[in-house]
Coordinates of C-alpha atoms and ligand atoms in Angstrom, one line a residue:
M262 CA 97.7 120.2 151.2
S263 CA 94.3 119.2 150.0
S264 CA 94.1 117.6 146.7
V265 CA 90.5 118.6 146.2
H266 CA 91.2 120.3 143.2
E267 CA 92.7 117.6 141.6
L268 CA 89.3 116.4 140.9
K269 CA 89.6 112.8 142.8
F270 CA 86.0 112.4 143.1
L271 CA 86.0 112.2 139.1
K272 CA 89.1 110.3 139.0
D273 CA 87.3 107.4 141.1
K274 CA 84.7 107.5 138.5
I275 CA 87.1 107.2 135.6
Q276 CA 88.6 104.4 137.6
E277 CA 85.4 102.6 137.5
L278 CA 84.6 103.0 133.8
K279 CA 87.9 101.7 133.0
A280 CA 87.3 98.8 135.1
T281 CA 84.0 97.9 133.1
G282 CA 85.7 98.3 130.0
V283 CA 83.6 101.5 128.9
Y284 CA 86.3 104.0 128.9
R285 CA 86.8 105.5 125.6
K286 CA 88.7 107.9 123.5
L287 CA 87.3 110.1 121.1
P288 CA 88.3 109.2 117.1
V289 CA 89.5 112.3 115.2
N290 CA 88.3 112.9 111.8
T291 CA 90.7 115.0 110.1
G292 CA 88.6 115.9 107.2
P293 CA 85.1 116.4 106.0
C294 CA 82.3 113.9 106.8
D295 CA 81.8 112.2 103.6
A296 CA 81.7 108.4 102.6
L297 CA 85.4 108.1 102.9
I298 CA 87.0 109.8 106.0
E299 CA 90.5 109.9 107.5
L300 CA 89.8 108.6 110.9
N301 CA 92.7 108.4 113.5
G302 CA 95.1 108.7 110.7
K303 CA 93.7 105.7 108.6
E304 CA 91.0 106.0 105.6
V305 CA 88.0 104.0 106.0
I306 CA 84.6 103.6 104.7
N307 CA 82.1 105.7 106.8
L308 CA 79.0 103.7 108.1
S309 CA 78.5 105.7 111.0
S310 CA 77.1 109.4 110.2
N311 CA 74.0 111.1 110.4
N312 CA 75.0 112.8 107.2
Y313 CA 71.9 110.9 105.4
L314 CA 71.7 112.9 102.3
G315 CA 75.3 113.6 102.2
L316 CA 74.7 117.4 102.3
A317 CA 77.5 118.0 105.0
N318 CA 80.4 118.3 102.3
N319 CA 78.1 119.2 99.3
E320 CA 79.6 122.0 97.3
L321 CA 76.8 124.2 96.9
V322 CA 76.0 123.8 100.6
K323 CA 79.8 124.8 101.4
Q324 CA 79.4 128.1 98.8
A325 CA 76.0 129.3 100.3
A326 CA 77.6 129.0 103.8
I327 CA 80.8 131.1 102.6
A328 CA 78.2 133.5 100.8
A329 CA 76.4 134.0 104.0
V330 CA 79.9 134.8 106.0
N331 CA 80.8 137.0 103.3
K332 CA 77.6 139.1 103.8
Y333 CA 76.8 138.4 107.5
G334 CA 80.1 137.7 109.4
A335 CA 81.1 134.9 111.7
G336 CA 78.8 135.4 114.3
S337 CA 75.2 136.8 115.0
G338 CA 76.4 138.7 117.9
A339 CA 73.4 138.3 120.4
V340 CA 70.2 135.9 121.3
R341 CA 67.5 136.5 118.9
T342 CA 65.0 138.7 121.5
I343 CA 68.2 141.4 121.5
V344 CA 70.1 141.9 118.0
G345 CA 70.7 138.5 117.0
N346 CA 67.5 137.9 114.7
M347 CA 68.7 138.4 111.0
D348 CA 66.8 138.4 108.2
I349 CA 68.3 135.2 107.2
H350 CA 67.1 133.4 110.5
E351 CA 63.6 135.0 109.5
E352 CA 63.8 133.7 105.8
L353 CA 65.1 130.2 107.0
E354 CA 61.9 129.4 109.3
V355 CA 59.6 130.6 106.2
V356 CA 61.7 128.1 104.1
L357 CA 61.3 125.4 106.7
A358 CA 57.7 126.1 107.2
E359 CA 56.8 125.4 103.4
F360 CA 58.8 122.0 103.6
K361 CA 56.9 120.9 106.5
R362 CA 53.9 122.0 105.5
E363 CA 53.2 123.9 108.4
E364 CA 51.8 127.3 109.9
A365 CA 54.9 128.3 111.6
V366 CA 58.5 127.2 112.7
C367 CA 60.7 128.1 115.5
V368 CA 64.4 127.5 115.0
F369 CA 66.8 126.7 117.6
Q370 CA 70.7 126.0 118.0
S371 CA 70.3 122.6 118.1
G372 CA 67.7 119.6 118.2
F373 CA 68.7 119.3 121.7
M374 CA 68.3 122.8 122.6
C375 CA 64.7 122.7 120.9
N376 CA 63.5 119.5 123.0
A377 CA 64.8 121.4 126.2
G378 CA 63.2 124.5 125.2
V379 CA 60.0 123.5 123.8
I380 CA 58.6 120.8 125.8
Q381 CA 59.1 123.1 129.3
A382 CA 57.5 126.2 127.5
I383 CA 54.1 124.5 126.5
T384 CA 53.6 122.3 129.7
E385 CA 53.1 123.4 133.2
K386 CA 52.1 122.2 136.6
G387 CA 48.8 120.3 136.2
D388 CA 49.4 118.8 132.8
L389 CA 50.8 115.3 132.4
I390 CA 53.7 114.3 129.6
I391 CA 53.5 110.4 128.6
S392 CA 56.6 109.6 127.0
D393 CA 57.8 106.6 124.8
Q394 CA 60.3 104.3 126.8
L395 CA 62.8 104.9 124.0
N396 CA 62.9 108.5 123.5
H397 CA 66.0 110.3 122.7
A398 CA 68.1 111.4 125.8
S399 CA 67.1 115.1 124.9
I400 CA 63.6 114.3 125.3
I401 CA 63.9 113.0 128.5
D402 CA 66.1 115.6 129.8
G403 CA 63.5 117.8 127.9
V404 CA 60.9 116.6 130.0
R405 CA 62.6 116.7 133.3
L406 CA 62.7 120.5 132.7
S407 CA 58.7 120.9 132.6
R408 CA 56.7 121.4 135.8
A409 CA 54.2 118.9 134.6
D410 CA 53.9 115.2 136.0
K411 CA 55.4 112.5 133.8
A412 CA 54.6 108.9 132.5
V413 CA 56.3 106.3 130.3
F414 CA 54.8 103.8 128.2
K415 CA 56.1 100.6 127.0
H416 CA 57.7 101.3 123.2
S417 CA 55.4 101.6 120.7
D418 CA 53.0 99.6 122.6
M419 CA 49.5 101.5 121.9
E420 CA 47.6 99.3 124.8
D421 CA 49.9 100.5 127.4
L422 CA 49.7 103.8 126.1
E423 CA 45.7 103.6 126.4
R424 CA 46.2 101.9 129.8
I425 CA 47.9 105.1 131.3
L426 CA 45.3 107.7 129.2
K427 CA 42.6 105.7 130.9
E428 CA 43.7 105.8 134.3
K429 CA 45.0 109.5 134.3
R430 CA 43.5 111.7 131.3
S431 CA 41.0 113.1 134.0
Q432 CA 43.0 114.3 136.5
Y433 CA 45.3 116.8 134.2
E434 CA 44.5 120.0 132.3
N435 CA 46.6 119.2 129.2
V436 CA 48.1 115.9 128.4
L437 CA 51.0 115.7 125.9
I438 CA 52.1 112.2 124.2
I439 CA 55.8 112.8 123.1
T440 CA 57.3 110.1 120.6
D441 CA 60.5 109.7 118.4
G442 CA 59.3 109.7 114.8
V443 CA 62.1 107.0 114.0
F444 CA 64.1 105.4 116.8
S445 CA 67.3 105.8 116.0
M446 CA 68.8 102.4 117.4
D447 CA 66.5 100.0 115.7
G448 CA 65.2 102.0 112.9
D449 CA 61.4 101.4 113.5
I450 CA 58.9 104.1 112.8
A451 CA 56.5 105.1 115.5
K452 CA 52.8 104.2 115.3
L453 CA 52.0 107.7 114.3
P454 CA 48.3 107.1 113.0
E455 CA 47.7 105.1 116.2
I456 CA 48.9 107.6 118.7
V457 CA 46.9 110.4 116.7
E458 CA 43.8 108.4 116.9
L459 CA 44.6 107.7 120.8
A460 CA 45.3 111.5 121.2
E461 CA 41.9 112.6 119.6
K462 CA 39.9 109.9 121.5
Y463 CA 41.4 111.2 124.7
Q464 CA 41.7 114.9 123.7
C465 CA 45.6 115.0 124.1
L466 CA 48.3 117.2 122.3
T467 CA 51.1 115.3 120.1
Y468 CA 54.8 116.0 120.1
V469 CA 56.9 114.0 117.5
D470 CA 60.7 114.4 117.3
D471 CA 61.5 113.5 113.9
A472 CA 65.4 114.0 113.9
H473 CA 66.1 110.9 112.0
G474 CA 62.7 110.9 110.1
S475 CA 63.1 114.5 108.5
G476 CA 65.0 114.4 105.6
V477 CA 64.5 110.5 105.3
L478 CA 60.5 109.8 105.2
G479 CA 58.0 111.7 103.4
E480 CA 57.8 113.5 100.4
N481 CA 61.4 114.7 99.6
G482 CA 62.5 114.1 103.0
R483 CA 59.4 115.9 104.7
G484 CA 58.9 113.5 107.7
T485 CA 57.0 111.0 109.5
V486 CA 53.8 112.9 109.6
D487 CA 53.8 113.7 105.9
H488 CA 54.9 109.7 105.6
F489 CA 51.6 108.9 107.4
G490 CA 49.6 111.9 105.8
L491 CA 48.9 113.3 109.2
H492 CA 49.2 117.0 108.5
G493 CA 47.3 119.0 111.1
K494 CA 46.9 116.3 113.4
V495 CA 50.3 116.5 115.2
D496 CA 50.5 119.5 117.1
F497 CA 54.5 119.8 117.8
S498 CA 56.9 118.3 115.0
I499 CA 60.3 118.6 115.8
G500 CA 63.3 118.1 113.4
T501 CA 66.9 118.6 113.0
L502 CA 69.4 120.1 110.8
S503 CA 72.4 118.5 112.1
K504 CA 71.4 115.1 110.7
A505 CA 69.9 114.9 107.0
I506 CA 70.2 118.6 106.4
G507 CA 74.1 118.5 107.1
V508 CA 74.8 121.3 109.4
V509 CA 73.8 122.2 112.6
G510 CA 70.2 123.3 114.3
G511 CA 66.9 122.2 115.2
Y512 CA 63.5 123.3 114.9
V513 CA 59.7 122.7 116.1
A514 CA 57.0 123.3 113.4
G515 CA 53.2 124.0 114.0
R516 CA 51.1 126.6 114.6
Q517 CA 52.0 130.5 114.5
I518 CA 50.1 131.0 118.5
M519 CA 53.1 128.3 119.2
K520 CA 55.6 130.4 117.6
D521 CA 54.4 133.3 119.1
W522 CA 54.6 131.8 122.6
L523 CA 58.1 130.2 122.0
L524 CA 59.5 133.5 121.3
H525 CA 58.3 135.0 124.6
R526 CA 59.0 131.6 126.7
G527 CA 61.3 129.5 124.6
R528 CA 64.4 129.6 126.9
P529 CA 67.5 128.7 124.4
L530 CA 66.1 131.2 121.9
L531 CA 65.9 134.1 124.8
F532 CA 69.3 132.8 126.7
S533 CA 71.4 131.4 124.3
T534 CA 73.0 133.1 121.0
S535 CA 71.2 132.5 117.7
L536 CA 72.9 130.4 114.9
P537 CA 75.9 131.6 113.2
P538 CA 75.2 132.9 109.5
A539 CA 77.3 130.1 108.0
A540 CA 75.1 127.8 109.3
I541 CA 72.0 129.5 108.2
G542 CA 73.1 130.2 104.8
A543 CA 74.2 126.5 104.7
I544 CA 70.6 125.0 105.8
I545 CA 68.6 127.3 103.4
Q546 CA 70.7 125.8 100.8
S547 CA 70.2 122.3 101.9
V548 CA 66.5 122.5 102.3
K549 CA 66.0 124.3 99.0
M550 CA 67.7 121.7 97.1
L551 CA 65.9 118.9 98.7
M552 CA 62.3 120.4 98.1
S553 CA 63.3 120.9 94.2
S554 CA 64.6 117.2 93.9
S555 CA 63.8 113.6 95.3
E556 CA 67.4 112.7 94.0
Y557 CA 68.9 112.6 97.5
T558 CA 66.1 110.8 99.2
D559 CA 65.8 108.4 96.2
K560 CA 69.7 107.7 96.4
L561 CA 69.7 107.1 100.1
W562 CA 66.7 104.8 100.1
D563 CA 68.1 103.0 96.8
N564 CA 71.4 102.5 98.8
A565 CA 69.9 101.7 101.9
R566 CA 67.6 98.6 100.4
Y567 CA 70.9 97.3 98.6
F568 CA 72.9 97.1 101.5
K569 CA 69.8 95.6 103.7
E570 CA 69.3 92.9 101.3
K571 CA 72.9 91.8 100.9
L572 CA 73.7 91.5 104.5
A573 CA 70.1 89.6 105.4
K574 CA 71.0 87.4 102.6
L575 CA 74.6 86.5 104.1
G576 CA 72.8 85.8 106.9
F577 CA 73.2 88.6 109.6
N578 CA 70.4 89.6 111.8
I579 CA 69.6 93.0 111.0
G580 CA 66.3 93.5 113.1
H581 CA 63.2 95.2 111.9
S582 CA 64.5 98.5 110.7
E583 CA 61.9 100.2 108.5
T584 CA 64.3 103.1 107.5
P585 CA 68.0 103.3 106.2
I586 CA 69.3 102.7 109.7
T587 CA 70.6 99.0 109.6
P588 CA 71.5 97.5 112.8
I589 CA 73.6 94.5 112.9
I590 CA 72.5 92.8 116.4
V591 CA 75.2 90.6 117.6
G592 CA 74.5 90.3 121.1
D593 CA 77.3 89.7 123.4
E594 CA 78.9 93.0 124.4
G595 CA 82.5 92.2 123.9
K596 CA 81.9 90.3 120.6
T597 CA 80.0 93.4 119.4
M598 CA 83.1 95.8 120.3
E599 CA 85.7 93.5 118.8
F600 CA 83.5 93.2 115.6
S601 CA 83.8 96.9 115.7
K602 CA 87.5 97.3 116.0
T603 CA 88.2 94.3 113.7
L604 CA 86.4 95.9 110.9
F605 CA 88.3 99.5 111.5
D606 CA 91.4 97.5 110.9
E607 CA 90.5 96.4 108.0
G608 CA 88.9 99.7 106.4
V609 CA 85.1 100.0 107.7
F610 CA 84.2 102.4 110.4
V611 CA 80.8 101.3 112.0
S612 CA 80.7 102.0 115.7
G613 CA 79.5 99.4 118.1
I614 CA 76.4 100.0 120.6
V615 CA 76.1 98.5 123.7
F616 CA 74.4 98.5 127.0
P617 CA 73.3 101.3 128.5
T618 CA 72.5 102.6 125.0
V619 CA 70.5 99.2 124.1
P620 CA 69.3 96.8 126.6
K621 CA 71.8 94.1 127.9
G622 CA 72.7 91.3 125.2
T623 CA 71.3 93.1 122.2
G624 CA 75.0 94.9 121.3
R625 CA 75.1 95.9 117.9
L626 CA 76.8 97.5 115.1
R627 CA 74.7 100.4 113.6
C628 CA 75.4 101.0 109.9
M629 CA 74.4 104.6 108.6
I630 CA 73.7 104.4 104.9
T631 CA 73.7 107.6 103.2
A632 CA 73.0 109.0 99.6
N633 CA 76.7 109.9 99.1
H634 CA 77.8 106.1 99.2
E635 CA 78.7 104.7 95.7
K636 CA 77.6 101.2 95.1
A637 CA 81.5 100.4 95.3
H638 CA 82.0 101.7 98.8
L639 CA 78.8 99.2 100.2
D640 CA 80.1 96.2 98.0
K641 CA 83.6 96.6 99.9
A642 CA 82.1 97.1 103.3
I643 CA 79.7 94.2 102.8
S644 CA 82.5 92.0 101.6
I645 CA 85.0 93.0 104.6
I646 CA 81.8 92.5 107.1
E647 CA 81.1 89.2 105.6
K648 CA 84.8 88.3 106.2
I649 CA 85.0 89.4 109.7
G650 CA 81.3 88.2 110.5
K651 CA 82.7 84.7 109.5
R652 CA 85.9 84.8 111.5
L653 CA 83.9 85.8 114.3
S654 CA 81.4 83.5 113.9
I655 CA 78.5 85.8 114.0
I656 CA 77.6 84.4 110.7
Ligands
LIG832 C1 69.9 113.3 117.2 C2 68.6 113.6 117.9 C3 68.7 114.9 118.5 C4 69.5 116.1 118.7 O1 69.7 116.6 117.5 P1 70.8 117.6 117.5 O2 70.5 118.6 115.9 O3 72.2 116.9 117.0 O4 70.9 118.2 118.9 C5 67.3 115.1 119.1 N1 66.2 114.4 118.9 C6 66.5 113.0 118.2 C7 65.5 112.0 118.3 C8 67.7 112.8 117.9 O5 68.2 111.6 117.3

């Protein structure tokens, strides 16, 4: 009997993961995503979600989801180009365009899908894509799907970007520069004004994936483009509805002509069912709340500043983050994972991030501060982090 269906080739790979100590099981959350969660049966302070504004479990957002289900049902029934385009999908795009202060928005099923669909639709053979070295995996995959040539510039290194432009610009029709707006592992912001200046000098298009910037930076969370006052100068602004907005989905904001094209060639939009009514209803509610009040972003930033100041004072290395993303850089991979595990035992969940997600020797805990943490949660988390940090000689 052949054992081919036992997938031995995968068993071997899993063995390898176990041998190198990177095999893991998924933690299980038995309730909503909130400041306190019950993870693997233990109540912990949650310092690891992307739910920046605390909207994932907000009462008004939940009610909007329920109302949308009552009116439109559980599923949309088709892709948008057939009958899966409900009036609420159209309404959401209008609301998002207003939020982002752009002509038009095209919504996808996730931020990942948006990058997978948009990059290949707006580039072709004879074009060049230049991408920051630390761009998100979904950009890397999106770029792979394009028939354009590819180049990578050193992280936020404008000299390196200009070197590539000098060398290659003249050989290509269109050149697209792609960057994350906020880099998720270090919390640094892209040098967008400089990138836009180079793009103008060398006549390039610009593409900013603002998954960690939208809902966080700019007026009421309008994002990195708004933060730098660069409206009209970035051609493609990507955002996610899965992080600060608290639900699921992704979008690109830009020109109406871009949207017209994506409605014909954005493959996830043509070949994958549209977002369900519950998600759309909830997202519209979240975005409207965000536009009408700065209370969510104010609380987020207030919490983030408080938390960072205390950790820095205790002597932790918290890197050079410019956003609420707060890394605690430990270095050694084993020690990073031990730190994370011990904190969990003491009631704080913050995931350890090690090679290959970040460079070797820069293992870290990545603390995600949100608007629905109370000062008491943060104080308790800080005192536990201090205790364990001392025990493990990290401070
Ligand atoms: C999280 C993230 C995405 C993926 O967004 P989803 O909506 O979760 O699919 C894309 N790009 C960047 C930069 C991200 O951080």
